[in-house]
Short mmCIF file of C-alpha atoms in Angstrom, two decimals:
data_model
loop_
_atom_site.label_atom_id
_atom_site.label_comp_id
_atom_site.label_asym_id
_atom_site.label_seq_id
_atom_site.Cartn_x
_atom_site.Cartn_y
_atom_site.Cartn_z
CA MET N 1037 41.44 5.17 6.17
CA THR N 1038 39.76 6.40 8.74
CA SER N 1039 39.36 4.57 12.30
CA ALA N 1040 35.71 3.40 12.99
CA PRO N 1041 33.54 5.03 15.30
CA ARG N 1042 33.89 4.37 19.43
CA TRP N 1043 30.65 3.94 19.63
CA PHE N 1044 30.47 0.93 16.65
CA LEU N 1045 34.19 -1.06 18.02
CA ALA N 1046 31.62 -1.24 21.52
CA LEU N 1047 28.44 -2.64 19.64
CA LEU N 1048 30.56 -4.92 18.33
CA LEU N 1049 32.30 -6.35 20.67
CA LEU N 1050 29.66 -6.43 22.69
CA ALA N 1051 28.02 -8.95 19.25
CA LEU N 1052 30.91 -10.68 19.94
CA ALA N 1053 31.13 -11.40 23.90
CA LEU N 1054 27.65 -12.33 23.99
CA PRO N 1055 26.34 -16.33 23.84
CA ALA N 1056 25.62 -18.28 20.35
CA ALA N 1057 21.90 -18.82 22.51
CA ALA N 1058 21.36 -14.97 23.22
CA VAL N 1059 21.59 -14.22 18.83
CA ALA N 1060 19.77 -17.02 17.33
CA ARG N 1061 16.77 -16.83 16.70
CA THR N 1062 14.02 -19.50 17.98
CA PRO N 1063 14.00 -22.55 15.45
CA PRO N 1064 10.84 -22.27 13.41
CA ALA N 1065 8.22 -23.75 14.79
CA THR N 1066 5.93 -26.12 12.07
CA PRO N 1067 3.18 -26.97 12.42
CA SER N 1068 1.98 -30.28 12.78
CA PRO N 1069 -1.38 -32.10 10.06
CA GLU N 1070 -2.86 -32.27 13.18
CA ALA N 1071 -2.93 -29.19 15.05
CA ILE N 1072 -3.77 -27.75 11.18
CA ASP N 1073 -7.07 -30.47 11.67
CA ALA N 1074 -7.79 -29.52 14.38
CA ALA N 1075 -8.25 -25.40 13.81
CA VAL N 1076 -9.67 -25.95 10.57
CA ARG N 1077 -12.81 -28.68 12.10
CA ALA N 1078 -13.57 -26.34 14.73
CA THR N 1079 -13.95 -22.99 12.28
CA ILE N 1080 -16.21 -25.24 10.36
CA ALA N 1081 -18.31 -26.25 13.08
CA ARG N 1082 -18.14 -22.44 14.59
CA TYR N 1083 -19.07 -21.00 11.40
CA GLN N 1084 -20.79 -23.85 10.06
CA LEU N 1085 -19.30 -23.53 6.86
CA PRO N 1086 -20.98 -25.46 3.81
CA GLY N 1087 -17.26 -26.21 2.82
CA ILE N 1088 -13.33 -24.89 2.75
CA ALA N 1089 -10.78 -26.47 1.26
CA VAL N 1090 -7.47 -25.42 3.26
CA GLY N 1091 -3.98 -25.25 2.19
CA VAL N 1092 -0.30 -25.24 4.52
CA VAL N 1093 3.04 -24.76 3.35
CA ALA N 1094 6.12 -25.50 5.96
CA ASP N 1095 9.35 -24.89 4.67
CA GLY N 1096 8.69 -24.85 1.31
CA LYS N 1097 6.94 -28.46 1.63
CA VAL N 1098 3.06 -28.67 1.26
CA VAL N 1099 2.34 -30.67 4.97
CA TYR N 1100 -1.48 -29.93 4.48
CA ALA N 1101 -3.69 -30.01 1.83
CA ARG N 1102 -7.39 -31.00 1.97
CA GLY N 1103 -10.92 -30.33 1.44
CA HIS N 1104 -13.88 -29.99 4.11
CA GLY N 1105 -17.68 -30.01 3.33
CA GLU N 1106 -20.01 -30.18 0.34
CA THR N 1107 -19.43 -27.64 -3.12
CA VAL N 1108 -22.95 -27.44 -2.58
CA ALA N 1109 -24.70 -28.18 0.89
CA GLY N 1110 -26.78 -30.73 0.98
CA SER N 1111 -25.59 -32.23 -2.43
CA GLY N 1112 -23.13 -34.88 -1.39
CA GLN N 1113 -20.34 -33.27 -3.83
CA PRO N 1114 -17.31 -33.16 -1.36
CA VAL N 1115 -14.80 -30.22 -2.16
CA THR N 1116 -11.06 -31.60 -2.50
CA GLY N 1117 -8.06 -30.26 -3.41
CA ALA N 1118 -8.81 -30.04 -7.37
CA THR N 1119 -12.47 -28.41 -6.11
CA LEU N 1120 -12.47 -24.98 -8.59
CA PHE N 1121 -13.13 -22.16 -6.27
CA LYS N 1122 -13.75 -18.17 -6.72
CA ILE N 1123 -10.64 -16.42 -4.97
CA ALA N 1124 -11.74 -13.22 -5.56
CA SER N 1125 -9.06 -9.97 -4.96
CA ASN N 1126 -6.30 -13.17 -4.90
CA SER N 1127 -6.15 -12.25 -8.30
CA LYS N 1128 -4.88 -8.94 -7.87
CA ALA N 1129 -2.00 -10.16 -6.99
CA MET N 1130 -1.82 -12.63 -10.64
CA THR N 1131 -3.12 -9.58 -12.88
CA ALA N 1132 0.14 -7.99 -10.85
CA ALA N 1133 2.24 -10.48 -12.07
CA VAL N 1134 1.79 -10.96 -15.41
CA LEU N 1135 2.74 -7.22 -15.65
CA ALA N 1136 6.14 -7.53 -13.78
CA ARG N 1137 6.60 -10.95 -16.64
CA LEU N 1138 5.96 -8.05 -19.62
CA VAL N 1139 8.07 -5.29 -17.18
CA GLN N 1140 11.06 -8.47 -17.00
CA GLN N 1141 10.91 -9.40 -20.67
CA GLY N 1142 10.87 -5.22 -22.41
CA LYS N 1143 7.82 -4.51 -23.58
CA LEU N 1144 6.48 -1.66 -20.66
CA ASP N 1145 8.18 -0.25 -17.55
CA TRP N 1146 6.28 0.08 -14.15
CA ASP N 1147 6.87 4.33 -14.37
CA ASP N 1148 5.30 4.56 -17.98
CA PRO N 1149 2.72 7.20 -18.23
CA VAL N 1150 -0.38 4.85 -18.46
CA VAL N 1151 -1.70 6.94 -21.39
CA LYS N 1152 1.31 5.37 -23.31
CA HIS N 1153 -0.89 2.39 -23.28
CA LEU N 1154 -4.45 3.61 -23.54
CA PRO N 1155 -4.32 6.18 -24.60
CA ALA N 1156 -8.17 6.52 -23.99
CA PHE N 1157 -7.33 6.47 -20.24
CA ALA N 1158 -8.38 9.54 -18.37
CA MET N 1159 -8.86 10.19 -14.29
CA HIS N 1160 -10.94 13.41 -13.09
CA ASP N 1161 -8.24 15.21 -12.83
CA PRO N 1162 -6.44 16.37 -16.50
CA TRP N 1163 -3.06 16.61 -14.40
CA VAL N 1164 -3.40 13.40 -12.46
CA THR N 1165 -4.00 11.56 -15.67
CA ARG N 1166 -1.29 12.48 -17.31
CA ASN N 1167 0.88 11.23 -14.64
CA MET N 1168 -0.47 8.27 -13.45
CA THR N 1169 1.90 5.75 -14.21
CA VAL N 1170 1.61 1.46 -13.74
CA ARG N 1171 2.73 1.25 -11.14
CA ASP N 1172 0.33 3.91 -9.73
CA LEU N 1173 -2.49 1.75 -10.92
CA LEU N 1174 -1.46 -1.15 -8.55
CA VAL N 1175 -1.17 0.48 -5.43
CA HIS N 1176 -4.56 1.95 -3.92
CA ASN N 1177 -3.36 5.51 -4.03
CA SER N 1178 -5.27 7.16 -6.82
CA GLY N 1179 -7.37 9.46 -5.00
CA LEU N 1180 -9.73 7.33 -5.70
CA PRO N 1181 -13.36 6.90 -3.46
CA GLU N 1182 -12.77 3.66 -1.66
CA GLY N 1183 -15.03 1.23 -4.35
CA GLY N 1184 -15.32 4.44 -6.51
CA GLY N 1185 -16.90 2.73 -9.70
CA ASP N 1186 -17.38 -1.13 -8.16
CA LEU N 1187 -20.90 -0.80 -9.49
CA MET N 1188 -19.22 -1.22 -13.47
CA LEU N 1189 -18.32 -4.21 -12.28
CA TRP N 1190 -20.29 -6.26 -10.02
CA PRO N 1191 -23.07 -8.07 -9.55
CA GLU N 1192 -22.34 -10.40 -12.60
CA PRO N 1193 -22.66 -10.49 -15.01
CA ASN N 1194 -23.92 -7.10 -16.81
CA LEU N 1195 -23.01 -5.11 -19.43
CA PHE N 1196 -20.09 -2.98 -18.46
CA THR N 1197 -16.86 -3.80 -20.14
CA ARG N 1198 -12.97 -2.74 -19.93
CA ASP N 1199 -13.69 -0.26 -22.20
CA ASP N 1200 -16.41 1.41 -20.22
CA ILE N 1201 -14.92 0.78 -17.44
CA VAL N 1202 -11.46 2.81 -18.90
CA ARG N 1203 -14.15 5.96 -20.46
CA GLY N 1204 -16.03 5.82 -17.23
CA LEU N 1205 -13.03 6.23 -14.28
CA ARG N 1206 -12.92 10.36 -15.77
CA HIS N 1207 -16.83 11.22 -14.11
CA ILE N 1208 -15.68 9.73 -10.61
CA PRO N 1209 -14.18 12.67 -8.46
CA PRO N 1210 -11.56 11.88 -6.70
CA ALA N 1211 -12.37 11.67 -2.68
CA TYR N 1212 -8.05 12.38 -1.14
CA GLY N 1213 -5.09 13.47 -3.26
CA PHE N 1214 -3.08 11.79 -5.95
CA ARG N 1215 -0.42 9.41 -3.57
CA ALA N 1216 -1.67 11.40 -0.89
CA GLY N 1217 -3.29 7.98 0.84
CA TYR N 1218 -4.81 4.82 0.87
CA ALA N 1219 -8.52 3.48 0.03
CA TYR N 1220 -8.94 0.46 -1.59
CA ASP N 1221 -10.42 -0.12 -5.43
CA ASN N 1222 -10.98 -2.33 -7.96
CA LEU N 1223 -11.22 -0.56 -11.18
CA LEU N 1224 -8.14 0.34 -11.41
CA TYR N 1225 -6.82 -3.27 -12.08
CA VAL N 1226 -9.66 -3.78 -14.70
CA VAL N 1227 -7.41 -0.59 -16.10
CA ALA N 1228 -4.12 -2.85 -14.86
CA GLY N 1229 -5.24 -5.68 -17.11
CA GLN N 1230 -6.01 -3.71 -20.06
CA VAL N 1231 -2.69 -1.58 -20.04
CA ALA N 1232 -1.34 -5.62 -20.04
CA ALA N 1233 -3.62 -6.61 -22.87
CA ALA N 1234 -1.94 -3.89 -24.87
CA ALA N 1235 1.72 -3.83 -23.92
CA GLY N 1236 1.19 -7.87 -24.72
CA GLY N 1237 -0.22 -7.94 -27.13
CA ALA N 1238 -3.00 -9.84 -26.41
CA SER N 1239 -6.66 -10.16 -23.86
CA TYR N 1240 -5.90 -10.34 -20.53
CA GLU N 1241 -7.08 -13.41 -20.34
CA GLU N 1242 -4.88 -15.02 -23.11
CA LEU N 1243 -2.24 -13.59 -21.23
CA VAL N 1244 -2.85 -15.47 -17.81
CA ARG N 1245 -3.05 -18.41 -19.17
CA ARG N 1246 0.23 -17.88 -21.59
CA GLU N 1247 2.18 -15.60 -18.91
CA LEU N 1248 1.08 -17.90 -15.65
CA PHE N 1249 -0.65 -20.02 -16.14
CA ALA N 1250 1.27 -22.64 -18.21
CA PRO N 1251 4.66 -21.24 -16.99
CA LEU N 1252 3.74 -22.43 -13.33
CA GLY N 1253 1.41 -25.49 -13.94
CA LEU N 1254 -1.42 -23.89 -12.55
CA ALA N 1255 -3.78 -26.06 -15.16
CA GLY N 1256 -6.80 -25.88 -13.03
CA CYS N 1257 -7.22 -22.63 -12.83
CA ARG N 1258 -9.65 -20.85 -14.61
CA VAL N 1259 -10.08 -17.02 -16.50
CA GLY N 1260 -12.71 -16.18 -19.09
CA THR N 1261 -15.76 -18.44 -20.66
CA PHE N 1262 -15.67 -21.88 -20.14
CA ARG N 1263 -18.33 -24.48 -19.37
CA LEU N 1264 -19.20 -25.45 -16.08
CA ALA N 1265 -19.32 -29.46 -17.42
CA ASP N 1266 -15.96 -28.92 -18.27
CA ALA N 1267 -14.87 -28.19 -15.00
CA GLY N 1268 -15.23 -30.81 -13.07
CA SER N 1269 -15.78 -29.65 -9.38
CA VAL N 1270 -16.69 -26.02 -8.47
CA ALA N 1271 -17.97 -24.68 -5.20
CA GLN N 1272 -20.58 -22.45 -5.40
CA PRO N 1273 -21.20 -19.59 -3.56
CA HIS N 1274 -24.20 -19.65 -0.20
CA ALA N 1275 -25.85 -17.46 2.53
CA ARG N 1276 -26.57 -18.40 5.47
CA VAL N 1277 -30.68 -17.74 6.10
CA ASP N 1278 -32.65 -19.26 8.96
CA GLY N 1279 -29.46 -20.71 10.44
CA ARG N 1280 -28.95 -22.54 6.98
CA ASN N 1281 -26.78 -22.78 4.22
CA VAL N 1282 -28.26 -22.23 1.09
CA LEU N 1283 -27.11 -21.65 -2.96
CA THR N 1284 -26.69 -18.09 -3.91
CA ARG N 1285 -25.50 -16.94 -7.15
CA ALA N 1286 -25.41 -20.49 -8.64
CA ASP N 1287 -23.14 -20.76 -11.99
CA ALA N 1288 -25.02 -20.85 -15.07
CA ASP N 1289 -24.24 -23.39 -17.43
CA LEU N 1290 -21.69 -21.55 -19.48
CA VAL N 1291 -19.67 -19.42 -17.08
CA PRO N 1292 -19.58 -16.25 -18.87
CA GLU N 1293 -16.54 -13.87 -19.39
CA ILE N 1294 -16.58 -10.65 -17.20
CA ALA N 1295 -15.15 -7.49 -17.16
CA SER N 1296 -13.82 -8.01 -13.10
CA ALA N 1297 -11.72 -10.53 -13.88
CA PRO N 1298 -8.63 -8.57 -13.59
CA ALA N 1299 -8.78 -7.15 -9.80
CA GLY N 1300 -11.26 -10.13 -8.47
CA GLY N 1301 -12.41 -12.42 -11.56
CA ILE N 1302 -9.83 -15.59 -11.63
CA ARG N 1303 -10.77 -19.40 -10.44
CA CYS N 1304 -8.11 -21.82 -8.78
CA THR N 1305 -8.28 -25.35 -7.30
CA LEU N 1306 -6.37 -25.97 -3.83
CA ASP N 1307 -3.62 -27.86 -5.92
CA ASP N 1308 -3.32 -24.65 -7.63
CA MET N 1309 -3.26 -22.56 -4.83
CA LEU N 1310 -0.30 -24.49 -3.19
CA ALA N 1311 1.75 -24.27 -6.38
CA TRP N 1312 1.31 -20.64 -6.82
CA MET N 1313 2.69 -20.21 -3.34
CA ARG N 1314 5.57 -22.39 -3.68
CA ASN N 1315 5.69 -20.34 -6.43
CA TRP N 1316 6.83 -17.85 -4.23
CA LEU N 1317 8.19 -19.20 -1.68
CA ALA N 1318 10.56 -21.26 -2.50
CA PRO N 1319 10.89 -21.13 -6.05
CA ASP N 1320 13.00 -23.94 -8.52
CA ALA N 1321 15.21 -22.86 -11.49
CA SER N 1322 12.70 -22.30 -13.97
CA GLN N 1323 10.33 -20.74 -11.50
CA LEU N 1324 12.95 -18.26 -11.47
CA ALA N 1325 13.25 -17.94 -14.85
CA TRP N 1326 9.72 -16.78 -14.95
CA LEU N 1327 10.03 -14.36 -12.47
CA GLY N 1328 13.85 -13.37 -12.02
CA PRO N 1329 14.82 -11.81 -8.23
CA VAL N 1330 14.59 -8.36 -9.39
CA GLN N 1331 10.67 -8.17 -10.55
CA ARG N 1332 9.88 -10.66 -7.27
CA ALA N 1333 11.67 -8.11 -5.36
CA GLU N 1334 9.45 -5.00 -7.06
CA MET N 1335 6.35 -6.94 -5.95
CA TRP N 1336 7.22 -7.06 -2.49
CA LYS N 1337 7.68 -3.98 -1.95
CA ALA N 1338 5.80 -1.90 0.75
CA ARG N 1339 3.88 1.26 -1.22
CA THR N 1340 1.06 2.86 0.40
CA PRO N 1341 1.14 2.49 3.99
CA MET N 1342 -2.63 1.54 5.53
CA PRO N 1343 -4.38 1.84 8.47
CA ILE N 1344 -3.53 -0.46 11.55
CA SER N 1345 -6.58 -2.16 12.81
CA ALA N 1346 -6.78 -2.31 17.00
CA LEU N 1347 -7.65 -5.73 16.08
CA ARG N 1348 -4.44 -6.63 14.33
CA LYS N 1349 -2.17 -4.38 16.14
CA ARG N 1350 -3.97 -6.46 19.41
CA TRP N 1351 -3.61 -9.90 18.38
CA ASP N 1352 -0.78 -9.76 16.38
CA ASP N 1353 1.22 -6.40 17.75
CA THR N 1354 1.44 -5.21 14.08
CA HIS N 1355 3.40 -1.89 13.63
CA TYR N 1356 3.59 -1.10 10.14
CA TYR N 1357 1.24 -2.32 7.09
CA ALA N 1358 1.20 -1.54 3.23
CA TYR N 1359 -0.18 -2.34 -0.05
CA ALA N 1360 2.42 -3.88 -2.50
CA TYR N 1361 1.41 -5.06 -6.64
CA GLY N 1362 -1.16 -7.07 -5.23
CA PHE N 1363 -0.24 -8.26 -2.22
CA ARG N 1364 -0.20 -6.60 1.06
CA VAL N 1365 2.87 -7.07 3.76
CA ALA N 1366 3.06 -6.01 6.60
CA ASP N 1367 4.41 -7.67 10.42
CA ALA N 1368 2.68 -9.67 12.76
CA ASP N 1369 4.65 -11.06 15.72
CA GLY N 1370 8.23 -9.22 14.92
CA GLU N 1371 8.10 -11.89 11.85
CA TRP N 1372 7.60 -10.28 8.20
CA THR N 1373 4.10 -11.19 6.36
CA VAL N 1374 3.05 -10.85 2.16
CA SER N 1375 -0.63 -11.75 2.57
CA HIS N 1376 -3.95 -10.95 0.36
CA THR N 1377 -7.66 -11.69 0.83
CA GLY N 1378 -10.36 -12.04 -1.28
CA THR N 1379 -14.11 -11.42 -0.96
CA LEU N 1380 -17.65 -11.92 -3.17
CA GLY N 1381 -20.76 -12.78 -2.59
CA GLY N 1382 -20.45 -16.10 -0.33
CA MET N 1383 -16.69 -16.31 -0.92
CA TYR N 1384 -13.86 -15.78 0.67
CA SER N 1385 -10.28 -16.69 0.85
CA MET N 1386 -6.76 -16.02 2.43
CA MET N 1387 -3.48 -16.29 1.59
CA LEU N 1388 -0.55 -15.55 3.73
CA LEU N 1389 3.33 -16.23 3.06
CA LEU N 1390 6.31 -15.90 5.86
CA PRO N 1391 9.18 -15.97 3.00
CA ASP N 1392 11.49 -15.62 5.90
CA ARG N 1393 10.40 -18.96 7.07
CA ARG N 1394 9.02 -20.54 3.22
CA SER N 1395 6.07 -21.38 5.30
CA GLY N 1396 2.67 -19.91 4.53
CA PHE N 1397 -0.92 -21.28 3.84
CA VAL N 1398 -4.37 -20.39 1.99
CA PHE N 1399 -7.74 -21.60 2.17
CA MET N 1400 -10.76 -21.28 0.50
CA ILE N 1401 -14.34 -20.97 2.00
CA ASN N 1402 -17.75 -21.35 -0.47
CA GLY N 1403 -19.84 -19.64 2.14
CA GLU N 1404 -20.72 -17.04 4.82
CA GLY N 1405 -17.56 -17.08 5.85
CA GLY N 1406 -15.68 -13.47 6.86
CA ASN N 1407 -15.51 -13.45 10.79
CA ALA N 1408 -13.97 -17.49 9.94
CA ARG N 1409 -11.14 -15.74 7.61
CA THR N 1410 -10.19 -14.03 10.05
CA VAL N 1411 -10.54 -16.40 12.75
CA LEU N 1412 -9.18 -19.76 10.53
CA GLY N 1413 -5.97 -17.19 9.57
CA GLU N 1414 -5.17 -15.62 13.30
CA VAL N 1415 -5.19 -19.23 14.79
CA LEU N 1416 -2.74 -20.73 11.44
CA LEU N 1417 -0.63 -17.73 11.70
CA LYS N 1418 -0.02 -18.22 15.57
CA LEU N 1419 0.92 -22.23 14.95
CA PHE N 1420 4.12 -20.37 12.76
CA THR N 1421 4.68 -17.47 14.64
CA ALA N 1422 3.46 -17.53 18.49
CA PRO N 1423 1.69 -21.45 19.42
CA ASP N 1424 1.95 -20.76 22.62
CA ALA N 1425 -0.21 -17.67 23.02
CA SER N 1426 -2.86 -18.38 20.99
CA LEU N 1427 -6.20 -18.05 21.47
CA GLY N 1428 -7.14 -20.89 19.62
CA VAL N 1429 -10.74 -21.44 17.46
CA ASP N 1430 -13.31 -20.38 20.07
CA GLY N 1431 -10.81 -17.47 21.74
CA TYR N 1432 -10.57 -15.73 18.94
CA ALA N 1433 -14.06 -16.02 17.50
CA ASP N 1434 -15.46 -14.96 21.51
CA ASP N 1435 -12.96 -11.84 21.02
CA LEU N 1436 -14.24 -10.95 17.64
CA ALA N 1437 -17.74 -11.54 18.11
CA ARG N 1438 -17.31 -8.59 21.29
CA PRO N 1439 -19.34 -5.71 20.69
CA VAL N 1440 -16.89 -2.97 20.00
CA ALA N 1441 -17.53 0.32 21.87
CA PRO N 1442 -19.33 3.21 19.33
CA THR N 1443 -17.37 5.84 18.05
CA ALA N 1444 -18.69 8.98 17.99
CA VAL N 1445 -19.87 8.80 14.82
CA ALA N 1446 -21.56 6.19 15.76
CA SER N 1447 -23.37 6.61 17.90
CA THR N 1448 -25.22 9.09 17.54
CA ARG N 1449 -26.23 8.33 14.29
CA PRO N 1450 -29.99 7.11 14.40
CA ALA N 1451 -31.01 3.07 14.08
CA LEU N 1452 -32.07 1.55 10.62
CA PRO N 1453 -35.54 2.16 10.00
CA ASP N 1454 -37.09 -1.43 9.33
CA ILE N 1455 -38.24 -2.89 5.97
CA ALA N 1456 -40.85 -4.38 7.30
CA THR N 1457 -42.97 -0.48 7.29
CA ARG N 1458 -41.98 0.51 3.88
CA VAL N 1459 -45.02 1.59 2.09
CA PRO N 1460 -45.52 0.76 -1.90
CA VAL N 1461 -45.18 3.85 -4.01
CA SER N 1462 -47.99 4.46 -6.76
CA ALA N 1463 -47.20 5.99 -10.76
CA ALA N 1464 -49.44 8.64 -10.14
CA GLN N 1465 -47.34 9.71 -6.61
CA MET N 1466 -43.99 9.56 -8.66
CA HIS N 1467 -45.52 11.52 -11.75
CA GLY N 1468 -42.89 14.19 -11.22
CA TRP N 1469 -39.93 12.21 -11.09
CA LEU N 1470 -40.73 8.92 -13.73
CA GLY N 1471 -38.88 8.84 -16.86
CA THR N 1472 -35.34 8.05 -18.05
CA TRP N 1473 -32.30 8.95 -15.50
CA ARG N 1474 -28.76 8.74 -17.21
CA ASP N 1475 -25.18 9.20 -14.90
CA PRO N 1476 -22.20 9.89 -16.68
CA TRP N 1477 -20.34 6.66 -15.81
CA PHE N 1478 -22.65 4.18 -14.97
CA GLY N 1479 -25.43 4.54 -17.87
CA GLU N 1480 -29.36 5.00 -17.92
CA VAL N 1481 -31.97 4.00 -15.46
CA ARG N 1482 -35.45 3.55 -16.12
CA ILE N 1483 -38.05 4.94 -13.36
CA CYS N 1484 -40.87 3.88 -14.80
CA ALA N 1485 -44.59 2.27 -13.39
CA ALA N 1486 -45.04 -1.67 -13.59
CA GLY N 1487 -48.32 -2.80 -12.84
CA ASP N 1488 -48.93 -1.46 -9.81
CA GLY N 1489 -46.04 0.05 -8.59
CA VAL N 1490 -42.52 2.33 -9.93
CA GLU N 1491 -39.53 -0.13 -10.64
CA TRP N 1492 -35.74 0.89 -11.14
CA ARG N 1493 -34.72 -0.88 -13.91
CA ALA N 1494 -30.56 -0.42 -15.00
CA SER N 1495 -29.56 -0.39 -18.91
CA LYS N 1496 -26.57 -2.04 -18.28
CA SER N 1497 -26.28 -4.25 -15.03
CA PRO N 1498 -29.36 -6.46 -15.81
CA ARG N 1499 -29.75 -7.23 -11.96
CA MET N 1500 -30.17 -4.14 -10.40
CA HIS N 1501 -33.50 -3.65 -10.26
CA GLY N 1502 -36.28 -2.83 -7.81
CA ARG N 1503 -39.58 -1.43 -6.75
CA ILE N 1504 -39.67 1.86 -4.93
CA SER N 1505 -41.14 2.30 -1.61
CA LEU N 1506 -41.54 4.82 0.88
CA LEU N 1507 -39.71 4.06 4.35
CA ALA N 1508 -39.01 6.71 7.17
CA GLY N 1509 -40.03 9.92 5.17
CA ARG N 1510 -37.87 9.08 2.36
CA HIS N 1511 -38.11 7.65 -1.18
CA PHE N 1512 -36.62 3.81 -1.10
CA LEU N 1513 -34.97 0.75 -3.11
CA HIS N 1514 -35.14 -2.19 -1.72
CA TRP N 1515 -33.82 -4.73 -4.83
CA ASP N 1516 -35.31 -8.28 -6.37
CA ASP N 1517 -32.10 -10.13 -6.73
CA GLU N 1518 -29.93 -11.65 -3.97
CA ALA N 1519 -27.10 -10.77 -6.10
CA VAL N 1520 -27.25 -6.93 -4.83
CA ASP N 1521 -25.95 -6.62 -1.86
CA GLU N 1522 -26.98 -3.39 -0.24
CA ASP N 1523 -30.82 -1.00 -0.56
CA ALA N 1524 -30.59 1.77 -1.31
CA TRP N 1525 -32.20 5.36 -0.50
CA LEU N 1526 -33.73 7.40 -3.39
CA ASP N 1527 -33.49 10.96 -3.19
CA PHE N 1528 -35.20 13.46 -5.91
CA SER N 1529 -34.62 16.87 -6.27
CA GLY N 1530 -35.12 19.94 -8.79
CA SER N 1531 -37.80 20.13 -11.06
CA GLY N 1532 -38.93 20.76 -15.20
CA ASP N 1533 -35.18 20.32 -17.17
CA ALA N 1534 -32.46 20.21 -13.43
CA ARG N 1535 -33.74 17.49 -12.12
CA SER N 1536 -31.66 14.89 -10.01
CA LEU N 1537 -31.27 11.96 -7.91
CA ARG N 1538 -28.35 11.23 -5.58
CA MET N 1539 -28.36 7.79 -4.31
CA ALA N 1540 -27.13 6.33 -0.68
CA LYS N 1541 -27.01 3.04 0.95
CA ARG N 1542 -29.57 2.49 3.39
CA ASN N 1543 -26.79 1.35 5.99
CA PRO N 1544 -23.70 3.30 5.68
CA GLU N 1545 -21.73 0.60 7.25
CA GLY N 1546 -22.59 -1.43 4.45
CA ASP N 1547 -20.19 -3.46 1.38
CA PHE N 1548 -18.45 -0.52 0.05
CA SER N 1549 -19.31 -1.33 -3.25
CA SER N 1550 -22.06 -0.53 -3.58
CA ASP N 1551 -21.36 3.27 -4.71
CA TYR N 1552 -24.66 3.48 -4.65
CA GLU N 1553 -23.04 7.40 -3.32
CA HIS N 1554 -21.00 8.48 -6.06
CA LEU N 1555 -23.99 8.11 -9.33
CA ALA N 1556 -25.33 11.73 -9.91
CA PHE N 1557 -28.32 11.08 -12.26
CA THR N 1558 -30.48 13.71 -14.48
CA ARG N 1559 -33.49 13.23 -16.33
CA VAL N 1560 -33.42 12.67 -19.76
CA GLY N 1561 -36.27 11.22 -20.74
CA GLY N 1562 -39.85 9.97 -20.48
CA CYS N 1563 -40.96 6.37 -19.85
CA ASP N 1564 -41.68 5.62 -23.43
#
C-alpha cells in the first residue's frame, strides 16, 4: 500500500483542526408564511395581476398554498388551490418523466435512435436523422433554430397534427451544428411525445394519465380534450389593455386536444403542482417505486450548457446554467437549483426546486406576468438562500425596469415604423402576387382579394388571417386575431413560375415562436 501524498495529509490535518462552526453549513432559512404572503401581495400590486396561485415547500412540507385574485377579472370567481392553470412549458418535465418511466420499464432506452420508434422521423440532414437519439429530443441541442417550426403549434387550436410535425421537421434548415450548442425548441418535445406513444402502446394523453397523473395522485391535472364545465375552477388568460386586465384567448366550452401538449399543453392546479414538487423533493416509498433513483438522477443531469444572462449573474452569482430533461439546472447564491418556467399567451408559470434543502416553490399567473414572474421568483428564492441580501419586490422590479444599454447591433437598428401609418393595398396593386402559396412545412396560404383589400389566410392555422397593407415601403401583414402575436413583413420576389415569398417579424426582438423567418413560400396556383 502506497502512502498518501504530503499535500493530501496536510489538507486532512487542516480540516480536522478547523472548529466545527467553520465547516458546518449555515442552517437553512425557512421562510415564514407572512414573508411569503407579503412578497406575493407586493407583486400583485406592482404588476396589477388578475390572479395568481402560489405554493411553497420547506424541508418537504407545504408551508404556503394560496390563491389570490380572480379566474376572470371582474367575475368574482376566486383563484384557489383547486383552480386549473395552463402550466405551459412546465409540461416538458412531465413529458420527460413519462419517457423516464418507459426507460425504467425497459420499453425504450435513452440512447435509442428516434427512427427505431418513429420510422417516418427525419431532420434536414440525413446523418442527423440516423444519429438523433431519444435523449437528444429533450435537451435543445439539435441544431434547429430557436423556436423553429413553432407556427405548427401556435396559435392554437389549429389543424396541424403531431404526424404533420414529424414530417415537417425535415424541411427546417439547421441554424447550427448537431449537438454543437443550445437553442430552445418545442417541436422535438412533440416528437418525444410520439416516441413515448409508440413505445408505450397508447396515445400521449393516455400515457400521461396512466404513467403520471394516476400513480402520483394528480387528480386535477388535465391533458387532451375535456369539457370546461367538468373542470371546476379554470383560470383564463388576460392581456393588459389601457391599464386594465382584459380577458383574451378564452377557452371554448369543449377544450380540444392540441398537438403541442408534450411541449406545453398540460394544465394543473396548485394542489397538483405541490404534489408534483414533493415527489421530487421528498419522495415517499410509493413515489420512489414510481420512478427510482437511477432515472431521477438521469432527469437532473446537466446536458446542454445555456448562456448566463448578466441579470442572473448579478442577482444570483450564477456560474453554471444547463438544460437537463425538461428541467434547467443552475447554481444560485452558491446553491443547486432545478427549475423551469412556462409562457403561453396570457399565462405564466414558474417552478423552482432547491433539492439539497428539500424545498422550493411554484406559482401560476393568468395575466401578462413576464416581469412579475422574474421578480417574484427572485424574491421567493432569496427567502431561502439570502434573505438579508434581498432587494424586495420593488427593488428587483425597479432594477428590471432600468433601461439596458443597447448592443452595437441594436444601436444601429432603425426605429420600428408606426403601424397606424399603414395604407391598405388593393387587389389591383398586388395583381402579380395574388394566388395560393405553399411552404414545405407550414402548408398553403391564400393571398386573395377580400372586399376592397387583400387578405392573407393560412389553410392549417385558421386563426392566422389578416389584411395586407403598405408600411414604410414594404408589404405588411397585420393579423385580425389577437391570438397571433407578431405582425409580419412580406417580401415578394421573382416572376412567372419562380415567384417566391419570404416573411419576417416586424419587431426583430419579438416572440421567437412567431417563426416567420424560416418560411419559404412558392406560388402554386391562383385564387380560384
